[in-house]
Coordinates of C-alpha atoms in Angstrom, one line a residue:
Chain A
X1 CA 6.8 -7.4 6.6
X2 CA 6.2 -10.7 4.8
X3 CA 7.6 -12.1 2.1
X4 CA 5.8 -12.4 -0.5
X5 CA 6.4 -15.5 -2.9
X6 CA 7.2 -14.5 -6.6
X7 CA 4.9 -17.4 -7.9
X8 CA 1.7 -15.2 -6.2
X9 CA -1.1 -14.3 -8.5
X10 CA -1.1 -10.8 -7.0
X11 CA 2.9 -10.8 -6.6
X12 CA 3.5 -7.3 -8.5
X13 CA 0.2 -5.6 -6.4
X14 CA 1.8 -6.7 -3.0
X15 CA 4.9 -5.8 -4.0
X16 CA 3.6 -1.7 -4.5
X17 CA 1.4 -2.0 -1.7
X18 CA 4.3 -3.4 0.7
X19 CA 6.3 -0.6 -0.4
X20 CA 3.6 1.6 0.6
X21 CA 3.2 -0.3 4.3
X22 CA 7.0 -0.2 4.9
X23 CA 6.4 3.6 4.1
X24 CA 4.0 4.2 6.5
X25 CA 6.4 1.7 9.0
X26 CA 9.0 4.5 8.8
X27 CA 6.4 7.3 9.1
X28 CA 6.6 8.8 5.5
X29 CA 3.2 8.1 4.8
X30 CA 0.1 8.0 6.8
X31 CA -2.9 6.4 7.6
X32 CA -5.0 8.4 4.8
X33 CA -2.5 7.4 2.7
X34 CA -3.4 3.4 2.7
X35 CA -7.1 4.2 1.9
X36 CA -5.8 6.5 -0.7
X37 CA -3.8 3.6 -2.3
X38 CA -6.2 1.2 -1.9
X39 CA -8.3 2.9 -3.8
X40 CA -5.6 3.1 -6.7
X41 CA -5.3 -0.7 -6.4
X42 CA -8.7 -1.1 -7.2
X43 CA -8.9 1.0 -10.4
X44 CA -5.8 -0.1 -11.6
X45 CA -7.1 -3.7 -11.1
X46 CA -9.9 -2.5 -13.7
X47 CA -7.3 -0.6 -15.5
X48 CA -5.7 -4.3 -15.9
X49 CA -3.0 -3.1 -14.2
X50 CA -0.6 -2.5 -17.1
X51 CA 0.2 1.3 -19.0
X52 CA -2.4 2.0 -21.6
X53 CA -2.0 3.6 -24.7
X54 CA -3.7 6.5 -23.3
X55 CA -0.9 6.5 -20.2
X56 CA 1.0 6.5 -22.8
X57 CA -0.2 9.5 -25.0
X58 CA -0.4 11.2 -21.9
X59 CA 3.0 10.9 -20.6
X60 CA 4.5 11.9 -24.0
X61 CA 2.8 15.2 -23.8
X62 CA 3.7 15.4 -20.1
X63 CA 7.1 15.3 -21.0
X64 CA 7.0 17.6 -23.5
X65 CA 5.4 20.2 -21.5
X66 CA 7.7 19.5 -18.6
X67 CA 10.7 20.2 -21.0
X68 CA 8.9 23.3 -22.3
X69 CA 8.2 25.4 -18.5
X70 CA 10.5 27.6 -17.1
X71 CA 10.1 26.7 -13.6
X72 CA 9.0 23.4 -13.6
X73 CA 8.2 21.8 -9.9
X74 CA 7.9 18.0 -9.1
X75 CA 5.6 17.9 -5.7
X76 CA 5.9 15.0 -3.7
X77 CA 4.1 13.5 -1.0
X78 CA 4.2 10.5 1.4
X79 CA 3.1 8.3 -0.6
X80 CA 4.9 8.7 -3.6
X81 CA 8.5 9.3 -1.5
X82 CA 7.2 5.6 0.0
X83 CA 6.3 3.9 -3.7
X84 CA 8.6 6.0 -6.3
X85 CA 11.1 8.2 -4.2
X86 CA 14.5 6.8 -6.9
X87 CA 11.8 7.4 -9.7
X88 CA 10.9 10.9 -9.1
X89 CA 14.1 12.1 -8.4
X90 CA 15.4 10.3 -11.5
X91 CA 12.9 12.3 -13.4
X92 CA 13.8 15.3 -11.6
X93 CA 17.6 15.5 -12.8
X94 CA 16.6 14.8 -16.8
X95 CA 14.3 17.7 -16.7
X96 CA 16.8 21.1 -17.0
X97 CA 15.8 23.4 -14.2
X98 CA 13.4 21.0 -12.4
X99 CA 13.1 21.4 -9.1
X100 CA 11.7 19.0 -6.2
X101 CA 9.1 20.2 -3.6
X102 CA 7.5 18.2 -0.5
X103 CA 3.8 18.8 -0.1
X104 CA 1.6 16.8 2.6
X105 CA -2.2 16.8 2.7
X106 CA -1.2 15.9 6.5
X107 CA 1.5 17.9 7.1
X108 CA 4.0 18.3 9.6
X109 CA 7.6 19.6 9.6
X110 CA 9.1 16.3 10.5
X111 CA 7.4 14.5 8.0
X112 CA 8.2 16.9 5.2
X113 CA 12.0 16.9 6.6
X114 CA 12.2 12.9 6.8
X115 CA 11.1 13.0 2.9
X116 CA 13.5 15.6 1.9
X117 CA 16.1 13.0 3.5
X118 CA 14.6 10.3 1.4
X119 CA 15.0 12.3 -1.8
X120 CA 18.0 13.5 -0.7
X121 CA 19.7 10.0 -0.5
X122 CA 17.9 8.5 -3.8
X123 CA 20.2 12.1 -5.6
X124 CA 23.1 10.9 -3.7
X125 CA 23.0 7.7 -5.8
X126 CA 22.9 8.9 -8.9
X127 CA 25.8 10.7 -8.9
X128 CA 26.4 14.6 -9.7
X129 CA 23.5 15.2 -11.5
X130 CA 21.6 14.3 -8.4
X131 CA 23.4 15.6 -6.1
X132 CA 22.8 18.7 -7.5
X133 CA 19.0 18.8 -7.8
X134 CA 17.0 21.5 -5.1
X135 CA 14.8 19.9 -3.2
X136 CA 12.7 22.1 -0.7
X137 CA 11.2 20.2 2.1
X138 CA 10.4 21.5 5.4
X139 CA 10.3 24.8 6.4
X140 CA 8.0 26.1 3.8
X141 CA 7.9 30.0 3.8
X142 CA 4.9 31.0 1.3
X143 CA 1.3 30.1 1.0
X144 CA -1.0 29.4 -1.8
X145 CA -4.2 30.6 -2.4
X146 CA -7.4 29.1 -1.9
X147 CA -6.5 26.2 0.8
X148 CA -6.8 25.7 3.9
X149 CA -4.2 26.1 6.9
X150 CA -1.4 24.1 7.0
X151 CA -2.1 22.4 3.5
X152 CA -1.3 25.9 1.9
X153 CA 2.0 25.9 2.9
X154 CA 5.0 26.3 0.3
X155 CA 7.9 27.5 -1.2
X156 CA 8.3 30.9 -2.5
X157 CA 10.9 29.8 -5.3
X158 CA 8.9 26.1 -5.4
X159 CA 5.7 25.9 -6.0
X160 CA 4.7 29.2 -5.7
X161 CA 6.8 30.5 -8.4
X162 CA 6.4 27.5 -10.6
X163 CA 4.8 27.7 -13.7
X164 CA 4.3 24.1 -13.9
X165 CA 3.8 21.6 -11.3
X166 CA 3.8 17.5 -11.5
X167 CA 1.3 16.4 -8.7
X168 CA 1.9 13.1 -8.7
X169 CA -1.5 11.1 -6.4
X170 CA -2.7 14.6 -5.6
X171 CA -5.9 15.9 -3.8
X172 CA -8.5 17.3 -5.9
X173 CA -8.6 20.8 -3.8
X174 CA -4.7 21.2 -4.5
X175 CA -5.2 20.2 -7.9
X176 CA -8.0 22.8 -8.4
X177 CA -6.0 25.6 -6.1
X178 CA -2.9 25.1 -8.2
X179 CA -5.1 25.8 -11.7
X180 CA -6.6 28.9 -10.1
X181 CA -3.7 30.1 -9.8
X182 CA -2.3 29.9 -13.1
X183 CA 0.1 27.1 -13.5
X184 CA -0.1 24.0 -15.5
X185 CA -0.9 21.1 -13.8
X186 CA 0.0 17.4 -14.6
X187 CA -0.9 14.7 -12.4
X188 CA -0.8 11.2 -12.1
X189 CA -4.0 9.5 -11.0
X190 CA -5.5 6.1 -11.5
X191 CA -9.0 7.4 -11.1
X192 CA -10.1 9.0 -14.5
X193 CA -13.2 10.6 -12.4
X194 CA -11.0 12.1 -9.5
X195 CA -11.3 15.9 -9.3
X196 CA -7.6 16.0 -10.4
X197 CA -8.0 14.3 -13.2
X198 CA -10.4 16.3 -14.2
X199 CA -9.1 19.5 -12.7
X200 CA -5.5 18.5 -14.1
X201 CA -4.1 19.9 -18.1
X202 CA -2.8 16.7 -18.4
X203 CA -3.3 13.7 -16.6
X204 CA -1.4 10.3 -16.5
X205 CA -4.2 7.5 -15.6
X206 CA -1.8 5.0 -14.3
X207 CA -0.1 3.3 -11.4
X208 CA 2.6 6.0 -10.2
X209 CA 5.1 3.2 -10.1
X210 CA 4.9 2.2 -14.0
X211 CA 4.3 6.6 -14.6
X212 CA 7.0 8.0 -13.3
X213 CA 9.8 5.5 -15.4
X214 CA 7.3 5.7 -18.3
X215 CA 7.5 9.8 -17.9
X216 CA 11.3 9.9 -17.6
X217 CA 12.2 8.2 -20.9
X218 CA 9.6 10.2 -22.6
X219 CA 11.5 13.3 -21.0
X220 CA 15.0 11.2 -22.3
X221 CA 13.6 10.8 -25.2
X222 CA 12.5 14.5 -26.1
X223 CA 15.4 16.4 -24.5
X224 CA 17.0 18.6 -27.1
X225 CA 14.0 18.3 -29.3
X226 CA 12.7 21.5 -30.9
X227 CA 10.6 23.5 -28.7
X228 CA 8.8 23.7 -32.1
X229 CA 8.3 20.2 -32.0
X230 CA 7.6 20.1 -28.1
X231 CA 4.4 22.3 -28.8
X232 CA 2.8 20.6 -31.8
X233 CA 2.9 17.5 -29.1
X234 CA 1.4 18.8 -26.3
X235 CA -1.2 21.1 -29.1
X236 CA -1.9 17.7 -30.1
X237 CA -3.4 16.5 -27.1
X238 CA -7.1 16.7 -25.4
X239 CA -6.9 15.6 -21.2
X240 CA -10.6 15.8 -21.5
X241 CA -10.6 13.6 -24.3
X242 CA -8.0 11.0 -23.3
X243 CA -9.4 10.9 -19.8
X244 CA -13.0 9.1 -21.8
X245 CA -11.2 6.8 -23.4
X246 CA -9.6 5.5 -19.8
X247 CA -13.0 5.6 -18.6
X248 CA -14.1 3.7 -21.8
X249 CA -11.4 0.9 -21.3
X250 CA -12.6 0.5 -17.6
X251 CA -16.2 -0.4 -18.6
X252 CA -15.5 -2.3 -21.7
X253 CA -13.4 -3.9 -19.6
X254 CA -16.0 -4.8 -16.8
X255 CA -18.7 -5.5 -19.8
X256 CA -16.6 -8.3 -20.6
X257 CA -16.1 -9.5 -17.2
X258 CA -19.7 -9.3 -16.9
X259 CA -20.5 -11.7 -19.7
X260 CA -17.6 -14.4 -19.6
X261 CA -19.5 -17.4 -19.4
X262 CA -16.5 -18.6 -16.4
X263 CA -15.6 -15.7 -13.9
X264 CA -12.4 -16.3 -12.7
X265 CA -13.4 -17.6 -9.1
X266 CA -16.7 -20.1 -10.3
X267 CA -19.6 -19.6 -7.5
X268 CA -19.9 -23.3 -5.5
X269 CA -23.3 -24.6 -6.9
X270 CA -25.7 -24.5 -4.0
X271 CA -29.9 -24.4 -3.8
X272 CA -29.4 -20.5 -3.9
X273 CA -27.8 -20.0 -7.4
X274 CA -30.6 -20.4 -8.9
X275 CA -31.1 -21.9 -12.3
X276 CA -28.3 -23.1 -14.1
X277 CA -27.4 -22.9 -17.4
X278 CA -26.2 -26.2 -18.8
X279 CA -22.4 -26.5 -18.4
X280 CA -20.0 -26.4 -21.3
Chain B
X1 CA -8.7 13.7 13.4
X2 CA -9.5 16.5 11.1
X3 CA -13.2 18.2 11.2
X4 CA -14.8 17.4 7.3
X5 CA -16.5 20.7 6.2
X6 CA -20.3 20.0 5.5
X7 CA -20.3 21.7 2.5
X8 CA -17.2 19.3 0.8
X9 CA -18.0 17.4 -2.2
X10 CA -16.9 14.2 -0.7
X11 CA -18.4 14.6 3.1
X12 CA -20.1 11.5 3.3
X13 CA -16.8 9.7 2.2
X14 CA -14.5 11.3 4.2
X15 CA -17.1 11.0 6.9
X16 CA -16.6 7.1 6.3
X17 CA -13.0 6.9 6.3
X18 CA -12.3 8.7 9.4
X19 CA -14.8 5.9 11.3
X20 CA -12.5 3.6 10.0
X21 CA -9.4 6.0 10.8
X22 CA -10.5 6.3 14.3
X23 CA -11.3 2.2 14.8
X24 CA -7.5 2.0 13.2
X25 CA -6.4 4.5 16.3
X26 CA -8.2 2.7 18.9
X27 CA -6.8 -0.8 17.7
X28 CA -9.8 -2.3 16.4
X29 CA -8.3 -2.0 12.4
X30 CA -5.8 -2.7 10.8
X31 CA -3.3 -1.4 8.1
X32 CA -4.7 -4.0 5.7
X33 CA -8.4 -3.2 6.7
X34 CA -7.4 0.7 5.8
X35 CA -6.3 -0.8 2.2
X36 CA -9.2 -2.8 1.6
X37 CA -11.4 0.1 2.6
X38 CA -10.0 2.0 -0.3
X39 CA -10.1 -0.8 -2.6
X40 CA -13.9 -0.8 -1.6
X41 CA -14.0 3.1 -2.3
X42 CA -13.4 2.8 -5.2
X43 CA -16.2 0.4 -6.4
X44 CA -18.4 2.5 -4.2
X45 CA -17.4 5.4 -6.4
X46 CA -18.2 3.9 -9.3
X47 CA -21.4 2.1 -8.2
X48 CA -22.3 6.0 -7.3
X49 CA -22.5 5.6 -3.7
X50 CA -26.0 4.4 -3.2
X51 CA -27.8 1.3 -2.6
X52 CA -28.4 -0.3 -6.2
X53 CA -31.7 -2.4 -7.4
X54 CA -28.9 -5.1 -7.1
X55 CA -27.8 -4.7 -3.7
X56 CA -32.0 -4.2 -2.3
X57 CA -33.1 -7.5 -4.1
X58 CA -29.8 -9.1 -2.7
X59 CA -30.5 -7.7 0.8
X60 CA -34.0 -9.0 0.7
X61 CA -33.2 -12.7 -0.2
X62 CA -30.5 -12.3 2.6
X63 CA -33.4 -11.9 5.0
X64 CA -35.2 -14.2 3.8
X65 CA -32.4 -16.6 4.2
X66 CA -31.1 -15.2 8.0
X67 CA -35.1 -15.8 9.0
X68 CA -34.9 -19.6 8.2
X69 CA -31.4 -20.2 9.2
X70 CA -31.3 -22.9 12.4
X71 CA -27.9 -21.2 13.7
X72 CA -27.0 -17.7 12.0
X73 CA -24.0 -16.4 12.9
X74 CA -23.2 -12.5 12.4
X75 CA -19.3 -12.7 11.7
X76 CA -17.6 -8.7 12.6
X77 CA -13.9 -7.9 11.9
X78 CA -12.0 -5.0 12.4
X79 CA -13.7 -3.0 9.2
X80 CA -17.2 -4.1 10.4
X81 CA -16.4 -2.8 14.1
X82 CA -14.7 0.1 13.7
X83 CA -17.4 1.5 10.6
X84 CA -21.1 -0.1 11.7
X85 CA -21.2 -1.8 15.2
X86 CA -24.2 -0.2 16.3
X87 CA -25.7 -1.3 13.1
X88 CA -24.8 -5.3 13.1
X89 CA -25.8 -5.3 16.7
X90 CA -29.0 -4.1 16.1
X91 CA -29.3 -6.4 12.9
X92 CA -28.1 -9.6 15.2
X93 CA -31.1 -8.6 17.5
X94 CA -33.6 -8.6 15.0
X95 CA -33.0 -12.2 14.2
X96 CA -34.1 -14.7 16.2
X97 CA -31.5 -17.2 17.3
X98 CA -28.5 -14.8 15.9
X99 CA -25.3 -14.9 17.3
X100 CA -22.5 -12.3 16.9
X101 CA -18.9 -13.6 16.3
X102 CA -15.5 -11.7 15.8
X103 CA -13.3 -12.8 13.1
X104 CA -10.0 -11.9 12.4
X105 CA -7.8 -12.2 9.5
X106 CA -4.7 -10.5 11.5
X107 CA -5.9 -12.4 14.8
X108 CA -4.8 -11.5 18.1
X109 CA -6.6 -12.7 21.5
X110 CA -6.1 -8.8 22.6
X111 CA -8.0 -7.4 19.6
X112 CA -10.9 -10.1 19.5
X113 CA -11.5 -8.7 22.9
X114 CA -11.4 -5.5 22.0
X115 CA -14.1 -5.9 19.3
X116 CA -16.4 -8.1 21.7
X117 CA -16.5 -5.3 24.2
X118 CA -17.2 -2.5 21.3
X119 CA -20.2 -4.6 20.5
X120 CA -21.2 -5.6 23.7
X121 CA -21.4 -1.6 24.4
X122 CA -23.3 -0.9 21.4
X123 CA -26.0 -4.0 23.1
X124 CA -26.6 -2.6 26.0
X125 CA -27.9 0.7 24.1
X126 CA -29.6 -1.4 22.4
X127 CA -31.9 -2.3 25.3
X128 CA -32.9 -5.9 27.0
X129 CA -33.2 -7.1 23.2
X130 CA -29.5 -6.1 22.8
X131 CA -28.3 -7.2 26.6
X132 CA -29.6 -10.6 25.8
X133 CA -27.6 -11.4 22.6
X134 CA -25.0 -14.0 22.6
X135 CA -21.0 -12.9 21.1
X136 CA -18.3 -14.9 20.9
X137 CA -14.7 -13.0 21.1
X138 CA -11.5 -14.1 22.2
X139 CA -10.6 -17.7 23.1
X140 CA -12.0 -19.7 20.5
X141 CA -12.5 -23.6 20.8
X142 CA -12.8 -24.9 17.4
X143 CA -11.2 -24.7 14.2
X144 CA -12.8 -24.2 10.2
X145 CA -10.8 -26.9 8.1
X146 CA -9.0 -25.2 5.2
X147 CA -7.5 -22.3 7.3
X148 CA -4.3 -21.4 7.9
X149 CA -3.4 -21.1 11.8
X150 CA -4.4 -18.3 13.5
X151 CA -7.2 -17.8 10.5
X152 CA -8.8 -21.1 11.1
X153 CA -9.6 -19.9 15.0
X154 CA -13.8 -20.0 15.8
X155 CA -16.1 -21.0 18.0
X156 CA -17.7 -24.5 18.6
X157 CA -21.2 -22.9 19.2
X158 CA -20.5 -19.6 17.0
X159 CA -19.4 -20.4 13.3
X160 CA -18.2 -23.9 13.5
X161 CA -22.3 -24.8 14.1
X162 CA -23.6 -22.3 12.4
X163 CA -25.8 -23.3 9.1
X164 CA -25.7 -19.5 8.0
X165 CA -22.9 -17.1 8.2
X166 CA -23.0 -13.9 7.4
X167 CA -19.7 -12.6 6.4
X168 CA -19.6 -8.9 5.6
X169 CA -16.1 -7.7 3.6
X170 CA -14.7 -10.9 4.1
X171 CA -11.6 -12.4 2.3
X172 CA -11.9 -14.7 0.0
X173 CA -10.4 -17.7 1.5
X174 CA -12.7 -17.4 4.8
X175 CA -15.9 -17.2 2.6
X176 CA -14.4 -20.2 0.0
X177 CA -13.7 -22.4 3.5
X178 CA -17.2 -21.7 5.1
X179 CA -18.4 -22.9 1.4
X180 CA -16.5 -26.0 1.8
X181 CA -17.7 -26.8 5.2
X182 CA -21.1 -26.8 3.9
X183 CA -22.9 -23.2 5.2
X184 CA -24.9 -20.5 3.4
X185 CA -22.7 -17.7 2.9
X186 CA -23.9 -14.3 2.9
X187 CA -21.7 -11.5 2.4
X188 CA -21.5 -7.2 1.8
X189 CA -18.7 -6.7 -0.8
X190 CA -18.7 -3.7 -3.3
X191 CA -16.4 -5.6 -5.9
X192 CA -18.4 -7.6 -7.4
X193 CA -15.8 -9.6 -9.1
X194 CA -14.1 -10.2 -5.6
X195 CA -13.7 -13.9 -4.4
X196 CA -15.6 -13.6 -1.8
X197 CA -18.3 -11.8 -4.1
X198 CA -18.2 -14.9 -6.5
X199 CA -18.0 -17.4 -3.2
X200 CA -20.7 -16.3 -1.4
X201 CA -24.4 -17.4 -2.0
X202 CA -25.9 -14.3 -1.5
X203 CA -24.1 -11.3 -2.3
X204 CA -24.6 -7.8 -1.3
X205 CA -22.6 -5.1 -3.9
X206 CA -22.9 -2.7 -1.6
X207 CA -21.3 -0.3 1.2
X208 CA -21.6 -2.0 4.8
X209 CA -22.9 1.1 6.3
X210 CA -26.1 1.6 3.9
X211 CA -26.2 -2.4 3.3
X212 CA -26.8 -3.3 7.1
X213 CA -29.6 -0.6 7.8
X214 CA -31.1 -2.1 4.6
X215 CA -31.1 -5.7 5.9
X216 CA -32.4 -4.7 9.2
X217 CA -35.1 -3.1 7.8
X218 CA -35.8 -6.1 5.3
X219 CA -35.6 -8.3 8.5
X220 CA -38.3 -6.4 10.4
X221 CA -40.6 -6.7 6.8
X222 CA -40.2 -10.1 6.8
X223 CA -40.0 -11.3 10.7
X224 CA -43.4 -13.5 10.9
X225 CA -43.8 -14.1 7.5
X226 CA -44.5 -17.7 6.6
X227 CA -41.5 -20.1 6.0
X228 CA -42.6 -21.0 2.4
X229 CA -42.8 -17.5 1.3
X230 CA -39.5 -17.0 2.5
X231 CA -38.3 -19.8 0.6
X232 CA -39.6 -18.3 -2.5
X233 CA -37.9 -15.6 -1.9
X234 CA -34.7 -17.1 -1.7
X235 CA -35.6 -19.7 -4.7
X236 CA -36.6 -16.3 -6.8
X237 CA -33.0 -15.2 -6.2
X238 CA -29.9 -16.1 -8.6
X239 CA -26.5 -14.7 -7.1
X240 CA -24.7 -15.2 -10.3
X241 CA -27.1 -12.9 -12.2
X242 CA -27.2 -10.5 -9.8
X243 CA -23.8 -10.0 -10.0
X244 CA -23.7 -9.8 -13.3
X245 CA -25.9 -6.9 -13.8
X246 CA -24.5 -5.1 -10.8
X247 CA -21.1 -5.2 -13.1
X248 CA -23.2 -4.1 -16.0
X249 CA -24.8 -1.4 -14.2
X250 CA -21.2 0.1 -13.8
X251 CA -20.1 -0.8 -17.2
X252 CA -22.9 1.4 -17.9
X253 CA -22.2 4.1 -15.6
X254 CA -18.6 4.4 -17.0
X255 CA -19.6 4.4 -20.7
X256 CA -22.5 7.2 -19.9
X257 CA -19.6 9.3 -18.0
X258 CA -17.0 9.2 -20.5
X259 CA -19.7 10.2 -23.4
X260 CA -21.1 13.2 -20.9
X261 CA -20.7 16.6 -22.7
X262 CA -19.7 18.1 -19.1
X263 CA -18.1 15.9 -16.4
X264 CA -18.4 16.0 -12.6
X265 CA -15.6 18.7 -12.3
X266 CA -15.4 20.4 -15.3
X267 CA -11.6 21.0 -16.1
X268 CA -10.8 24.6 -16.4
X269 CA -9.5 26.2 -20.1
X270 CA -6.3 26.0 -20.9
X271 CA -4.6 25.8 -23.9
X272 CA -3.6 22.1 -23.7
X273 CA -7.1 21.2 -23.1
X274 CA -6.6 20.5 -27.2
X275 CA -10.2 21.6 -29.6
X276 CA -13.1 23.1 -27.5
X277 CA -16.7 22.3 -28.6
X278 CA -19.1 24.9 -28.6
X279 CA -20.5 25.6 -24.9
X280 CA -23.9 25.1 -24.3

């Protein structure tokens, strides 16, 4: 790993993404996994790489549905145990009766059982609460409808029994399996056209590493609120809705790139530039 | 490597990334060319995944321009290797006086190799035209001012001479050196706010497997033409403007999506989903 020099332009994107390398290093995440992130780097470039209001909107009813399930079930896969493994299991323990799953597009039983160590140790450091959180990683013994193989593969009292489930960078087929079969679905995905964002009852369009705090003191901020209250937030809210206004941000965005008379890296003038305007 | 149904809604894609997997297995890739890959899906995605009005008129002034370059040097990395050998070969071949020259960001001797005997493989199925071509791998002589090290690495007779290099997904401080040092750049890069994109004289928003089939093909409609109507065609060409509109025509795209009455992947009822509209 380099180091990367705090004075870098891109110092906070090579930060996640070294996070992400050093996961793949130890062999939480995999080679699908980069190409997965790199993707996400790209649209949260667009995205301007900061928490939008409608992150926001959507996180605040993400919480309030997560405090509102009975059997609520945070999944979590190679890449987010590499990028967010302290955050997620944060979240977990301020969410009564949460409980943490490991699911892998790629799976394999040692993977799964290597993340389950990860969480494991990130609940060890915070204390009792942590300590005490269920975390089911390998040795899954249900299936799921509607996938394939070895991606089916579960927990009878995880996700299969889970009325809710945070799918934090998920696949669109799990994402669509998981509605089919009845259970609410929140995910976090920085592409508002994704099939989990669209297959998804609420979706966070942000980087998972700004999500995941963002969600927890929503949660820490809602805990002990009415379930009255709870349900006129999440009523409140359209995914379809909030997922046009992302896309909307995204292309104003690039409209304005388009048109600013100085792009941020000037083209050398040279005989094939054509024209020039005069400069200002 | 997994088997890609037909029938899946992102097989030509996935079909993509595993190339790039398997070029990552066999040691022709990288980690950071898997990231840049994704970072490069995701413009693809939003471009729609087919070769633009943008990326054709682009692709024909690059012809234009490789036909009247004195020295054109075809530059291949690990991306370009592992995802369109075949197709860069055949391109090099179609140009008279072309050379073919690896260039590596993460450089090692062992790789270049590597990469010079992938496309030395893909010449000889190529025929006498392809036996015949000239490709400089490992063991460089030379060195491109304004490099770091291992970066600044070439060959006397390959890109140090060259009048014309074309750098497909290149990194932005390779394309802003071979600026410096005076060359026609020509480049393939789907973000078309990318360094590189901005750098380059002539660039291509487009993905390198459609965008060098496309430039062979405007190669062999221009081979024989006359020299001045080649030069109009690469007068007739303004890079800046070119990228401009293929932002716009995303801008576009995004603003047209997030209006649409029904997305992509329609999200399934629920009752978070907030007000339904009357169905159509």
């Amino acid at each position: 790993m380099h180091r990367i020099p705090r004075d870098h332009p891109r110092y906070e994107s090579l930060r996640i993404r070294q996070l992400l390398v050093s996961g793949a290093e130890r062999g939480l995440a995999v080679r699908e996994g980069l190409l997965a992130h790199g993707r996400g780097e790209a649209f949260d470039y667009l995205l301007g790489e900061r928490t939008g209001p409608e992150a926001r909107r959507a996180a605040r009813a993400a919480a309030a549905a997560l405090l509102l399930a009975g059997r609520p079930v945070l999944s979590v896969n190679g890449n987010v145990a590499s990028l967010a493994a302290p955050d997620i299991v944060r979240l977990a323990a301020a969410i009564p009766g949460a409980v943490l799953e490991v699911n892998l597009f790629h799976r394999t039983e040692g993977r799964a059982r290597m993340i389950g160590r990860e969480l494991r140790a990130a609940g060890r450091r915070l204390g009792a609460r942590g300590r005490g959180l269920r975390i089911f990683a390998d040795d899954p013994d249900a299936r799921l409808a509607g996938l394939s193989s070895e991606r089916a593969r579960c927990h009878r009292e995880g996700m299969l029994s889970a009325d809710l489930v945070l799918v934090p960078l998920e696949d669109g087929d799990r994402a669509e399996a998981l509605k089919r079969a009845g259970k609410t679905v929140v995910t976090v995905d920085l592409n508002p056209l994704s099939r989990t964002a669209r297959a998804a009852d609420i979706t966070i369009v942000d980087n998972v590493v700004r999500a995941l705090p963002e969600l927890w003191r929503r949660v820490e901020g809602l805990r002990g609120a009415p379930r009255a209250r709870l349900g006129r937030i999440l009523g409140g809210f359209d995914n379809r809705a909030n997922l046009a206004r992302a896309l909307d941000r995204i292309g104003s965005r690039l409209a304005a790139l388009a048109r600013a008379p100085c792009p941020p890296h000037p083209a050398p003038r040279t005989p094939f530039n054509g024209p020039r305007r005069p400069s200002r």
